[in-house]
PDB file of C-alpha atoms in Angstrom:
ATOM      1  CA  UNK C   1       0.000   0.000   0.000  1.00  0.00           C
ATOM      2  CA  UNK C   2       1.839   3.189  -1.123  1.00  0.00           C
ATOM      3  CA  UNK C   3       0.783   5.640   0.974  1.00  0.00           C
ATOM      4  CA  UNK C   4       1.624   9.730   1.432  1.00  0.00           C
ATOM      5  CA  UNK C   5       0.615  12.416   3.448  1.00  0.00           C
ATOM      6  CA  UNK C   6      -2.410  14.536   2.623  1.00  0.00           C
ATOM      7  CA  UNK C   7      -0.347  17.949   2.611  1.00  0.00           C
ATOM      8  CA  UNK C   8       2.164  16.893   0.416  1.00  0.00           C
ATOM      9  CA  UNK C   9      -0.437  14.975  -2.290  1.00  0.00           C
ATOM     10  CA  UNK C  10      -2.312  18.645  -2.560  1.00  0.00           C
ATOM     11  CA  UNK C  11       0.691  20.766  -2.795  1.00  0.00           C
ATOM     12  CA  UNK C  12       1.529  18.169  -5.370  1.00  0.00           C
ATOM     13  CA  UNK C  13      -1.212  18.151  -7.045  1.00  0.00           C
ATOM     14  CA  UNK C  14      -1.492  22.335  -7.046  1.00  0.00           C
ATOM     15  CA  UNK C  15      -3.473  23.400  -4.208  1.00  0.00           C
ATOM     16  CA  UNK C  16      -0.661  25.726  -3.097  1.00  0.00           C
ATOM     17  CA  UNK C  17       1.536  26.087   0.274  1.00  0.00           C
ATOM     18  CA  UNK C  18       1.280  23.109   2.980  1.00  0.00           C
ATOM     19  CA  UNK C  19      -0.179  26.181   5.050  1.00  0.00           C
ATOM     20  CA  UNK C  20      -3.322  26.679   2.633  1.00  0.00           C
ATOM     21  CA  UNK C  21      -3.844  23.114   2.429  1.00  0.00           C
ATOM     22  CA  UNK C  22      -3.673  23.398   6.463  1.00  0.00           C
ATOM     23  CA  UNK C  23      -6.386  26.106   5.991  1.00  0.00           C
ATOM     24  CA  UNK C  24      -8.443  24.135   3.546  1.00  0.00           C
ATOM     25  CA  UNK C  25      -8.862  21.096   5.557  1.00  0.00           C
ATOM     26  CA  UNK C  26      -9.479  23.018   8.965  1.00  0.00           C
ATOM     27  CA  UNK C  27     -12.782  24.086   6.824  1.00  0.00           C
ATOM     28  CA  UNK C  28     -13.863  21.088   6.725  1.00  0.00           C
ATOM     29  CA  UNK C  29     -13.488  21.056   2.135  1.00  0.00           C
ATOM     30  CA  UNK C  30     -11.293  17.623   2.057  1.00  0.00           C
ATOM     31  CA  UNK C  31     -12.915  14.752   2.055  1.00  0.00           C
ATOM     32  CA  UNK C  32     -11.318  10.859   1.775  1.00  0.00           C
ATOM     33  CA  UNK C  33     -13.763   8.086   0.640  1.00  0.00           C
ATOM     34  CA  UNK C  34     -16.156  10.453   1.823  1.00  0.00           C
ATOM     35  CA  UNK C  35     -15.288  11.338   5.748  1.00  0.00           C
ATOM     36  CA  UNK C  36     -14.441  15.050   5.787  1.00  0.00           C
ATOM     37  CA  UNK C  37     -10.492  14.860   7.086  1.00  0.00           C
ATOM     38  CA  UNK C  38      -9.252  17.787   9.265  1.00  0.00           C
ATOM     39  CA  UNK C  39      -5.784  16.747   9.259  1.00  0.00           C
ATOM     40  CA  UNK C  40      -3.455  17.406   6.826  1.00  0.00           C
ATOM     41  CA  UNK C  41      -1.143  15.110   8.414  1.00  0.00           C
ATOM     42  CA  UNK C  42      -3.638  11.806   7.297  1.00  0.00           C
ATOM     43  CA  UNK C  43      -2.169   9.256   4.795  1.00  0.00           C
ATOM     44  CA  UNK C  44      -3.798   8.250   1.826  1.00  0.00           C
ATOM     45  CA  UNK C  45      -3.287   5.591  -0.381  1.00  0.00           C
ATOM     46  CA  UNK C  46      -2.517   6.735  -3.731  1.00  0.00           C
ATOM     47  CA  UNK C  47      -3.684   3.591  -5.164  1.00  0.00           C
ATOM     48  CA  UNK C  48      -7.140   3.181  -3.876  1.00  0.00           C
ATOM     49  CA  UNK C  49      -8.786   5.914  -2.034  1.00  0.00           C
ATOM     50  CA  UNK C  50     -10.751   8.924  -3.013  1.00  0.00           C
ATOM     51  CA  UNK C  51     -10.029  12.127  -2.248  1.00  0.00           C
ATOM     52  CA  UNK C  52     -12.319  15.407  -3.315  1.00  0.00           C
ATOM     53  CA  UNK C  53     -11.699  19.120  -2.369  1.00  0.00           C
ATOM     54  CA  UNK C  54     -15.039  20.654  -2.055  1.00  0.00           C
ATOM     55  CA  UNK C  55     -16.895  18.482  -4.213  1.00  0.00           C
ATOM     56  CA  UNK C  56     -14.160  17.889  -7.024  1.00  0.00           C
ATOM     57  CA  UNK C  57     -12.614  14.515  -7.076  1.00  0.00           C
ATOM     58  CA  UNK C  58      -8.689  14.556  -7.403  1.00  0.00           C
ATOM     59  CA  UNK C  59      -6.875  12.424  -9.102  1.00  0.00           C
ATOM     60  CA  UNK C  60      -4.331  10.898  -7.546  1.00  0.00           C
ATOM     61  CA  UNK C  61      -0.992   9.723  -9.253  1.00  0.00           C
ATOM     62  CA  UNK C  62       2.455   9.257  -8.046  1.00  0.00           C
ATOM     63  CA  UNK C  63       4.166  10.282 -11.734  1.00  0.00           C
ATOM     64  CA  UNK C  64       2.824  10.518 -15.059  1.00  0.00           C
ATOM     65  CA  UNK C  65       3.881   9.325 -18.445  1.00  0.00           C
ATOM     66  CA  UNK C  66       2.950  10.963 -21.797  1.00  0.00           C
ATOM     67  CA  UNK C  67       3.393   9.523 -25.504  1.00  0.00           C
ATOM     68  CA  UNK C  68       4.143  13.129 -27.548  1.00  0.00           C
ATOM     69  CA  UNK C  69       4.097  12.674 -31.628  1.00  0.00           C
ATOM     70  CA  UNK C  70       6.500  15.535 -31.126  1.00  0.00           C
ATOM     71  CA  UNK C  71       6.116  18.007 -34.280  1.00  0.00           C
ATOM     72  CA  UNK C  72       9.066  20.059 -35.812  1.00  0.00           C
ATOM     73  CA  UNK C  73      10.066  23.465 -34.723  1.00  0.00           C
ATOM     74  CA  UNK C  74       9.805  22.588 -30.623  1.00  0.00           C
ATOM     75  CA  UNK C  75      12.661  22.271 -28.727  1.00  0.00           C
ATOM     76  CA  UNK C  76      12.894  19.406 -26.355  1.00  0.00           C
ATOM     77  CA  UNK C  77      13.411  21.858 -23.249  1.00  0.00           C
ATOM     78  CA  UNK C  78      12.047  23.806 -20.402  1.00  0.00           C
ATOM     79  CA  UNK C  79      12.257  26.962 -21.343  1.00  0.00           C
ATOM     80  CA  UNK C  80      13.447  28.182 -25.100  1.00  0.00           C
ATOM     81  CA  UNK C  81      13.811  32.320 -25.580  1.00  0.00           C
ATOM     82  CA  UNK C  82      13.950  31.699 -29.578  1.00  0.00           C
ATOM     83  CA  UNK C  83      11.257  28.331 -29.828  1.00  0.00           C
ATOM     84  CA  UNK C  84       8.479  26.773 -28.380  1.00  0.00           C
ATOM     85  CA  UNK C  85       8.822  24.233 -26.735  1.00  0.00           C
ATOM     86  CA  UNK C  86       7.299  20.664 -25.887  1.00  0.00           C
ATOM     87  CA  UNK C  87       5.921  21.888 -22.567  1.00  0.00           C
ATOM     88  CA  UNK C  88       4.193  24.439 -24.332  1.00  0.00           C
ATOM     89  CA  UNK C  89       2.030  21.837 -26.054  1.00  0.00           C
ATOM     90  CA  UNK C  90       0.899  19.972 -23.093  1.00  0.00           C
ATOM     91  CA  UNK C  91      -1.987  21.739 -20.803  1.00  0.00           C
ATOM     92  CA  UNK C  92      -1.106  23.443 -18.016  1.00  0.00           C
ATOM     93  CA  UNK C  93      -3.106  21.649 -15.698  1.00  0.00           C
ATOM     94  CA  UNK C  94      -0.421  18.449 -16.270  1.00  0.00           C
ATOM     95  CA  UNK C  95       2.701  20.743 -15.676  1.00  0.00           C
ATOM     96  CA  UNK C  96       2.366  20.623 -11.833  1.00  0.00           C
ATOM     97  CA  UNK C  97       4.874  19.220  -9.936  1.00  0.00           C
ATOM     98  CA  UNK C  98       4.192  15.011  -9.271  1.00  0.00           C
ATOM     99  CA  UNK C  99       4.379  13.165  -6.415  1.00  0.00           C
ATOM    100  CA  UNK C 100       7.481  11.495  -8.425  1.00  0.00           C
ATOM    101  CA  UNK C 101       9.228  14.710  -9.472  1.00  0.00           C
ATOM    102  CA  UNK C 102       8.991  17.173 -12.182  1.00  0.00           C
ATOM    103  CA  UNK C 103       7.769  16.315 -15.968  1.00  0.00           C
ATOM    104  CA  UNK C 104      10.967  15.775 -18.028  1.00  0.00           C
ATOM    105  CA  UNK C 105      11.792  14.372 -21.903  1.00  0.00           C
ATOM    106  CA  UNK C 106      13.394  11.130 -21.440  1.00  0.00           C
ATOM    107  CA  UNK C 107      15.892  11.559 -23.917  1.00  0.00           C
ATOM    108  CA  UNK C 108      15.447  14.635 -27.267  1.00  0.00           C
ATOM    109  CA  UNK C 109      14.912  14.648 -30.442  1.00  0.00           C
ATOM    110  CA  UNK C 110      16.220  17.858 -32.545  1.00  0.00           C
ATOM    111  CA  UNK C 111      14.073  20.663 -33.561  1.00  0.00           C
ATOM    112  CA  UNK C 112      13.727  19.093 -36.942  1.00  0.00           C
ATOM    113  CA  UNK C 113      13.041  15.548 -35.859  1.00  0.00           C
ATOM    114  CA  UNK C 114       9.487  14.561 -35.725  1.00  0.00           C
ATOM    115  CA  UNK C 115       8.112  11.322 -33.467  1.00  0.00           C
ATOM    116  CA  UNK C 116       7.596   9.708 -30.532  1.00  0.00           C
ATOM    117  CA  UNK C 117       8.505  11.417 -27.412  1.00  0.00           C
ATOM    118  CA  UNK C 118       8.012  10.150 -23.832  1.00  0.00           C
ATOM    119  CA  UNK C 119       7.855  12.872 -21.026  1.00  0.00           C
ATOM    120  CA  UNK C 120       7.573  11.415 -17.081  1.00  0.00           C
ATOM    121  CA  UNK C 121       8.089  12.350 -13.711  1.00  0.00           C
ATOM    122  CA  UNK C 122       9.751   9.154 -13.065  1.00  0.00           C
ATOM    123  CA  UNK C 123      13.353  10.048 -12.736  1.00  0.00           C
ATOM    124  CA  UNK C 124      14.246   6.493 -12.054  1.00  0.00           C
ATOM    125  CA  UNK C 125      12.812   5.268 -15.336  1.00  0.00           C
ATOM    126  CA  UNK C 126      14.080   7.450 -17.439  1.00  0.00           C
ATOM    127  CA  UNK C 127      17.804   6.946 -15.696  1.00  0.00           C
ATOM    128  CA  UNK C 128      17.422   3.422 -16.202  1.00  0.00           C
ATOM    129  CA  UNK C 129      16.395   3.543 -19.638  1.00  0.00           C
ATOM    130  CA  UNK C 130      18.992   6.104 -20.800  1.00  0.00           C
ATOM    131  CA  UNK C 131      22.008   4.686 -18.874  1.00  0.00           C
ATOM    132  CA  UNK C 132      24.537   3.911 -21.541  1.00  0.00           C
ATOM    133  CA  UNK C 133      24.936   0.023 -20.858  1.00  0.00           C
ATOM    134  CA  UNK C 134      20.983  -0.493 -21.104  1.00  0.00           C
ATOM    135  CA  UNK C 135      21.437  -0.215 -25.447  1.00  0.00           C
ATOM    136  CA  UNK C 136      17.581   0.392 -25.713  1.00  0.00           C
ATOM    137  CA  UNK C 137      16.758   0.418 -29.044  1.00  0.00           C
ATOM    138  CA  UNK C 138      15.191   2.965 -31.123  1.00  0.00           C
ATOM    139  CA  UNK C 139      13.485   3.027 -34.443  1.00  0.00           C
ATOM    140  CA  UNK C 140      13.417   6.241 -36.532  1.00  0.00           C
ATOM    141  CA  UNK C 141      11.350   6.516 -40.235  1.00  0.00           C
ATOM    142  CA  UNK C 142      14.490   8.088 -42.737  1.00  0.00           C
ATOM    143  CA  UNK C 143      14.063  10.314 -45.551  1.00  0.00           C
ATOM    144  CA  UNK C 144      17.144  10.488 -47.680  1.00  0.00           C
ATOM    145  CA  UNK C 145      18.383  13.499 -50.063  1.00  0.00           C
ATOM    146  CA  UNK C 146      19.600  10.843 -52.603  1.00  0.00           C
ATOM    147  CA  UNK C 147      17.849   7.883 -54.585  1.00  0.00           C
ATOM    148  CA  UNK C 148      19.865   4.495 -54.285  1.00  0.00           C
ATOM    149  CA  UNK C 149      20.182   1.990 -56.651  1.00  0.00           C
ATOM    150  CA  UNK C 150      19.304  -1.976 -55.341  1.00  0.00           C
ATOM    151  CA  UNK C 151      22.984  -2.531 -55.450  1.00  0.00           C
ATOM    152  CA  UNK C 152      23.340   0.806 -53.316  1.00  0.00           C
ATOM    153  CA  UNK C 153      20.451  -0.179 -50.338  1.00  0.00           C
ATOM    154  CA  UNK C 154      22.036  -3.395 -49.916  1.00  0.00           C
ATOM    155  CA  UNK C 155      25.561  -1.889 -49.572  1.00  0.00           C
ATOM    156  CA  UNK C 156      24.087   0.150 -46.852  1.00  0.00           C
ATOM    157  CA  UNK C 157      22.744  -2.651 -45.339  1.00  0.00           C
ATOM    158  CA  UNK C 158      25.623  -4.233 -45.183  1.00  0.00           C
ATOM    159  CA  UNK C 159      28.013  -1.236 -43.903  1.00  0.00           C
ATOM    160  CA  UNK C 160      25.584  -0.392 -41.196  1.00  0.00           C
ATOM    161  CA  UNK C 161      24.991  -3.778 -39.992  1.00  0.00           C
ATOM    162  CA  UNK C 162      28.749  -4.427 -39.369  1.00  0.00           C
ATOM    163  CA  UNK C 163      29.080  -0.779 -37.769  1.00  0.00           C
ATOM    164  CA  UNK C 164      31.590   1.669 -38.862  1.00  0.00           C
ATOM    165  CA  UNK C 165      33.570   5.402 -37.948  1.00  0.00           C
ATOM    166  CA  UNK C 166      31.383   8.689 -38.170  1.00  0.00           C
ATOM    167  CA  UNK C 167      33.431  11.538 -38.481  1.00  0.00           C
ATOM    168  CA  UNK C 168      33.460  14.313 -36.020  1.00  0.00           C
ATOM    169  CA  UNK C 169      30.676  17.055 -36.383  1.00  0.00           C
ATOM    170  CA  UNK C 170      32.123  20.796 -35.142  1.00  0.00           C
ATOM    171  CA  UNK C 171      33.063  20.105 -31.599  1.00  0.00           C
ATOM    172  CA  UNK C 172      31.780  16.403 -31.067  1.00  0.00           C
ATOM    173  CA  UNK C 173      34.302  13.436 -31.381  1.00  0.00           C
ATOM    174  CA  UNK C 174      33.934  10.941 -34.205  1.00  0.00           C
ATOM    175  CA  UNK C 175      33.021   7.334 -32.797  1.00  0.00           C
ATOM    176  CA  UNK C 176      32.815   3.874 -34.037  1.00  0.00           C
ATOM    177  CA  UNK C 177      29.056   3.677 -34.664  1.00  0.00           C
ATOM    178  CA  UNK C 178      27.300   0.122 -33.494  1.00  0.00           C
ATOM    179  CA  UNK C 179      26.323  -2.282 -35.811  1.00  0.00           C
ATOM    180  CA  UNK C 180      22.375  -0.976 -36.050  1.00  0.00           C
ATOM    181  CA  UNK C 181      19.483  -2.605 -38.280  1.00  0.00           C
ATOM    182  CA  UNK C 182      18.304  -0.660 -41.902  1.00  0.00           C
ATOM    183  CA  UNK C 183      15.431  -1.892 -43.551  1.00  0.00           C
ATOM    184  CA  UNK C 184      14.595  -0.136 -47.289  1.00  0.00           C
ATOM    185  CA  UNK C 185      10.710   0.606 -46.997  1.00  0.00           C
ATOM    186  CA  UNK C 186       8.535  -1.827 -48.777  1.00  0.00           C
ATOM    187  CA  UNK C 187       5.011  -3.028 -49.011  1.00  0.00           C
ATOM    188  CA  UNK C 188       5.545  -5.628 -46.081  1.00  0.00           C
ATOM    189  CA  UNK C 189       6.868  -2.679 -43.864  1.00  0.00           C
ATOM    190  CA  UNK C 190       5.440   0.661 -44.922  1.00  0.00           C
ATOM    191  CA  UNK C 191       2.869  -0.203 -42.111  1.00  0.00           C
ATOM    192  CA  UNK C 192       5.829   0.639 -39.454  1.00  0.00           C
ATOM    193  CA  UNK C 193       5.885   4.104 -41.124  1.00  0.00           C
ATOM    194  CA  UNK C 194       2.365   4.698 -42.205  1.00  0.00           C
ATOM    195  CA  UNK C 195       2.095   7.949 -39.741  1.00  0.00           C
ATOM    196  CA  UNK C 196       5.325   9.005 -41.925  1.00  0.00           C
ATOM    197  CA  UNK C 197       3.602  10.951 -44.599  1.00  0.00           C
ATOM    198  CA  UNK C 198       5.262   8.945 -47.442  1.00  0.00           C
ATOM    199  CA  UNK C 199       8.330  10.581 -46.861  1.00  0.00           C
ATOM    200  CA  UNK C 200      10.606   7.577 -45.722  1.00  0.00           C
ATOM    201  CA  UNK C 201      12.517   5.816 -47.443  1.00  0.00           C
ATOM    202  CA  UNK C 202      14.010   3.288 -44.650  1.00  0.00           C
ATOM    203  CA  UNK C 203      13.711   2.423 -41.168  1.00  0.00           C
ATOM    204  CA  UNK C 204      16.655   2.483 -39.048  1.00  0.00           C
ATOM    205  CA  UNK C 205      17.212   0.873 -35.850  1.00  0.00           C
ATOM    206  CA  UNK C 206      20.345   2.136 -33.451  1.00  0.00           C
ATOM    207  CA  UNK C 207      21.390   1.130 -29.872  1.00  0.00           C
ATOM    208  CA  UNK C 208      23.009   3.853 -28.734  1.00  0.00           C
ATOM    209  CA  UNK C 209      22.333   7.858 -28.345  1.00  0.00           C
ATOM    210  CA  UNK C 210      24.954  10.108 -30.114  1.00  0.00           C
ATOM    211  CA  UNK C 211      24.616  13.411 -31.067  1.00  0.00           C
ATOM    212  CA  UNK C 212      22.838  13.670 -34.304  1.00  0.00           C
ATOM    213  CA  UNK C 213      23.791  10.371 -34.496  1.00  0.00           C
ATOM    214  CA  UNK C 214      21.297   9.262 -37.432  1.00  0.00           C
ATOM    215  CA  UNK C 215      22.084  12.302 -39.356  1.00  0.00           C
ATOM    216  CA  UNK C 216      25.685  11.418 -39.092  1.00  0.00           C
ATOM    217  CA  UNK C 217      25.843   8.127 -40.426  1.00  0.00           C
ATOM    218  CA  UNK C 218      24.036   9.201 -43.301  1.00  0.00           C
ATOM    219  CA  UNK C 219      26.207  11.880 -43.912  1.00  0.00           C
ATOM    220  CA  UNK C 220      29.265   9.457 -43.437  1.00  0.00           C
ATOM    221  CA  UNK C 221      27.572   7.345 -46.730  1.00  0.00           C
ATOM    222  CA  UNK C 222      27.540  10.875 -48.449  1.00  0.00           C
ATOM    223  CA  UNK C 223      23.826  11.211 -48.385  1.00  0.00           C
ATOM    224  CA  UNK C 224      21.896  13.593 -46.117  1.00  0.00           C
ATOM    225  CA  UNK C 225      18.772  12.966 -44.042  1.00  0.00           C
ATOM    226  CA  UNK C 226      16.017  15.188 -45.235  1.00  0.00           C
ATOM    227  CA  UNK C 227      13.339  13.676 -42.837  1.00  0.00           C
ATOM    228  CA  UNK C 228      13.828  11.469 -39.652  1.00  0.00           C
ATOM    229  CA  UNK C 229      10.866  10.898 -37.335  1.00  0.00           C
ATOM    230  CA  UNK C 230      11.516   7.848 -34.548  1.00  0.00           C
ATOM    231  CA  UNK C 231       8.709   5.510 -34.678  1.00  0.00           C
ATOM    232  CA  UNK C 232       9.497   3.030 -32.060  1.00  0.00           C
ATOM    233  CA  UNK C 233      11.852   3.278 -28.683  1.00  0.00           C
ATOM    234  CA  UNK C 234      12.264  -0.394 -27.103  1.00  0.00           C
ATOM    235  CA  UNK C 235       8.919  -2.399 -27.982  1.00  0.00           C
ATOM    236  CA  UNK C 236       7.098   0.601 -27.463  1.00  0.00           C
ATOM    237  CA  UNK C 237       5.890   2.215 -30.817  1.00  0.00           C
ATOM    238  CA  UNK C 238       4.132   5.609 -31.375  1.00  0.00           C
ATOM    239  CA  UNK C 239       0.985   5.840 -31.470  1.00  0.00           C
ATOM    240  CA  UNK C 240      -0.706   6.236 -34.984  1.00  0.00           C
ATOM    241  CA  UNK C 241      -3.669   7.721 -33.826  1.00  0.00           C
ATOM    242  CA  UNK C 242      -1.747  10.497 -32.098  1.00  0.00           C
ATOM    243  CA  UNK C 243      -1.411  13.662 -34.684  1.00  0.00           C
ATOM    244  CA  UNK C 244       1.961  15.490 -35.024  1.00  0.00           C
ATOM    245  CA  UNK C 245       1.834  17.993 -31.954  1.00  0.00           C
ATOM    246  CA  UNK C 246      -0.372  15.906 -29.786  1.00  0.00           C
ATOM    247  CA  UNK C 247       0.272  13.705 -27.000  1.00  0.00           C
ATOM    248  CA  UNK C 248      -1.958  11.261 -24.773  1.00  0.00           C
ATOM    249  CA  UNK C 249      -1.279   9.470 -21.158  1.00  0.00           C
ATOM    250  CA  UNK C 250       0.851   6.210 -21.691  1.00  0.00           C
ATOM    251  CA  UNK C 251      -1.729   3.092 -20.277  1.00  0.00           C
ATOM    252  CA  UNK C 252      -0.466   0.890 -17.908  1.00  0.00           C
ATOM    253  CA  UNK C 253       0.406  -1.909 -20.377  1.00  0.00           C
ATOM    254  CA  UNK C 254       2.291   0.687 -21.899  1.00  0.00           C
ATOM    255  CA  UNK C 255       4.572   1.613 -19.141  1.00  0.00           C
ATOM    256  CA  UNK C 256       4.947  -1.970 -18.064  1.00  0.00           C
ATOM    257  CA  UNK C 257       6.618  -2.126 -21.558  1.00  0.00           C
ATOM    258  CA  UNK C 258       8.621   0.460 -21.266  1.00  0.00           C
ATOM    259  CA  UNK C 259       9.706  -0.470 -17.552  1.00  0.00           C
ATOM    260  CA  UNK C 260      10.613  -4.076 -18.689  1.00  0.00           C
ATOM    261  CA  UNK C 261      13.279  -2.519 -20.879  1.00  0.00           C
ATOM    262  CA  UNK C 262      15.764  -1.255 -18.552  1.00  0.00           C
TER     263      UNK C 262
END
């Protein structure tokens, strides 16, 4: 039974100070599973009870996890003086501070990079699933600059499969790039990449997180992404339903997938 003090749950939750929620419970406005509570000191279980603040039922959560079909032109970041940014696409009422911490992007994507975003309060999670030796995989739809020939895809194929050296970009290193899947977009896949707009041309599947790391092994096979959107991130896929811009709670099958990853 996970349990937490009233006080904290509705400063959580955005009913101000500890002191107002003090002052709202002395006036007899907080009720749990429908027996007024005067003090702001009582436990509740997250889980199961029910708690309402003069009349309006609160729900209760510990953290929350979104799925974001992040658009282009937002930054993944709290605050951006030149863009908007993720945050400013989800409602206020969800930017409160959780039981579990404060609403974070587990992991980016670039301002030009389109997909599937996960935002939590769960701090653990996310450092779990982003520590370097956890290799969770993700899945990004490619558009590239250049046309290849058969011979060309396969070549590809073959390169990226065995891994190979990306050259430095500005002030990041080069590194020896992992081997990493590449599948050329057919009829038996284009499902994957349906919610890509036609604009794919492969789907590429990398276990680590460099910077601009699938624009730089592109680059490396002198060709140039020209649209990347990740589709997939463990066994956890985007959403189809879920328009560029918009977001929706993950369910709970849905984080159990995502948890059994790290």
């Amino acid at each position: 039974m996970a349990t937490e003090r009233l006080d904290k749950i509705l400063a959580h939750h955005g009913f101000g100070t500890r002191k107002y929620v003090k002052k709202v419970c002395h006036e007899g406005l907080v009720f749990i599973n429908g027996k007024m509570v005067t003090d702001p000191g009582a436990h509740v279980d997250i889980s199961s009870d029910k708690l309402t603040i003069d009349g309006e039922e609160i729900k209760l959560q510990h953290d929350l996890y979104i799925m974001m079909n992040k658009c282009k032109d937002v930054v993944c970041a709290n605050k951006d003086g030149e863009h908007r940014t993720v945050f400013d696409l989800i409602d206020e009422g969800l930017r409160h501070k959780f039981l579990g911490g404060d609403l974070h992007c587990m992991g980016r994507l670039d301002i030009d990079t389109e997909g599937l975003l996960i935002l939590t309060t769960d701090g653990q999670l996310t450092h779990r699933l982003l520590a370097p030796k956890t290799h969770v995989p993700k899945t990004y739809a490619v558009g590239l600059r250049d046309s290849l020939t058969q011979e060309q895809k396969n070549e590809y194929v073959e390169i990226f499969k065995k891994g190979f050296w990306v050259d430095r970009e500005q002030n990041e290193s080069g590194f020896d790039c992992k081997p990493s899947e590449l599948v050329w977009i057919s009829d038996e896949n284009k499902k994957q990449a349906e919610n890509s707009s036609g604009k794919a041309d492969c789907l590429l599947t990398i276990y680590e997180g460099k910077y601009h790391q699938v624009k730089r092994m592109f680059a490396q096979m002198k060709n140039e992404v020209v649209y990347l959107k990740r589709v997939k991130m463990g066994a956890l896929s985007l959403d189809p339903k879920i328009k560029l811009g918009e977001y929706r709670e993950l369910t709970e099958h849905e984080i159990e997938i995502l948890s059994q990853e790290s």
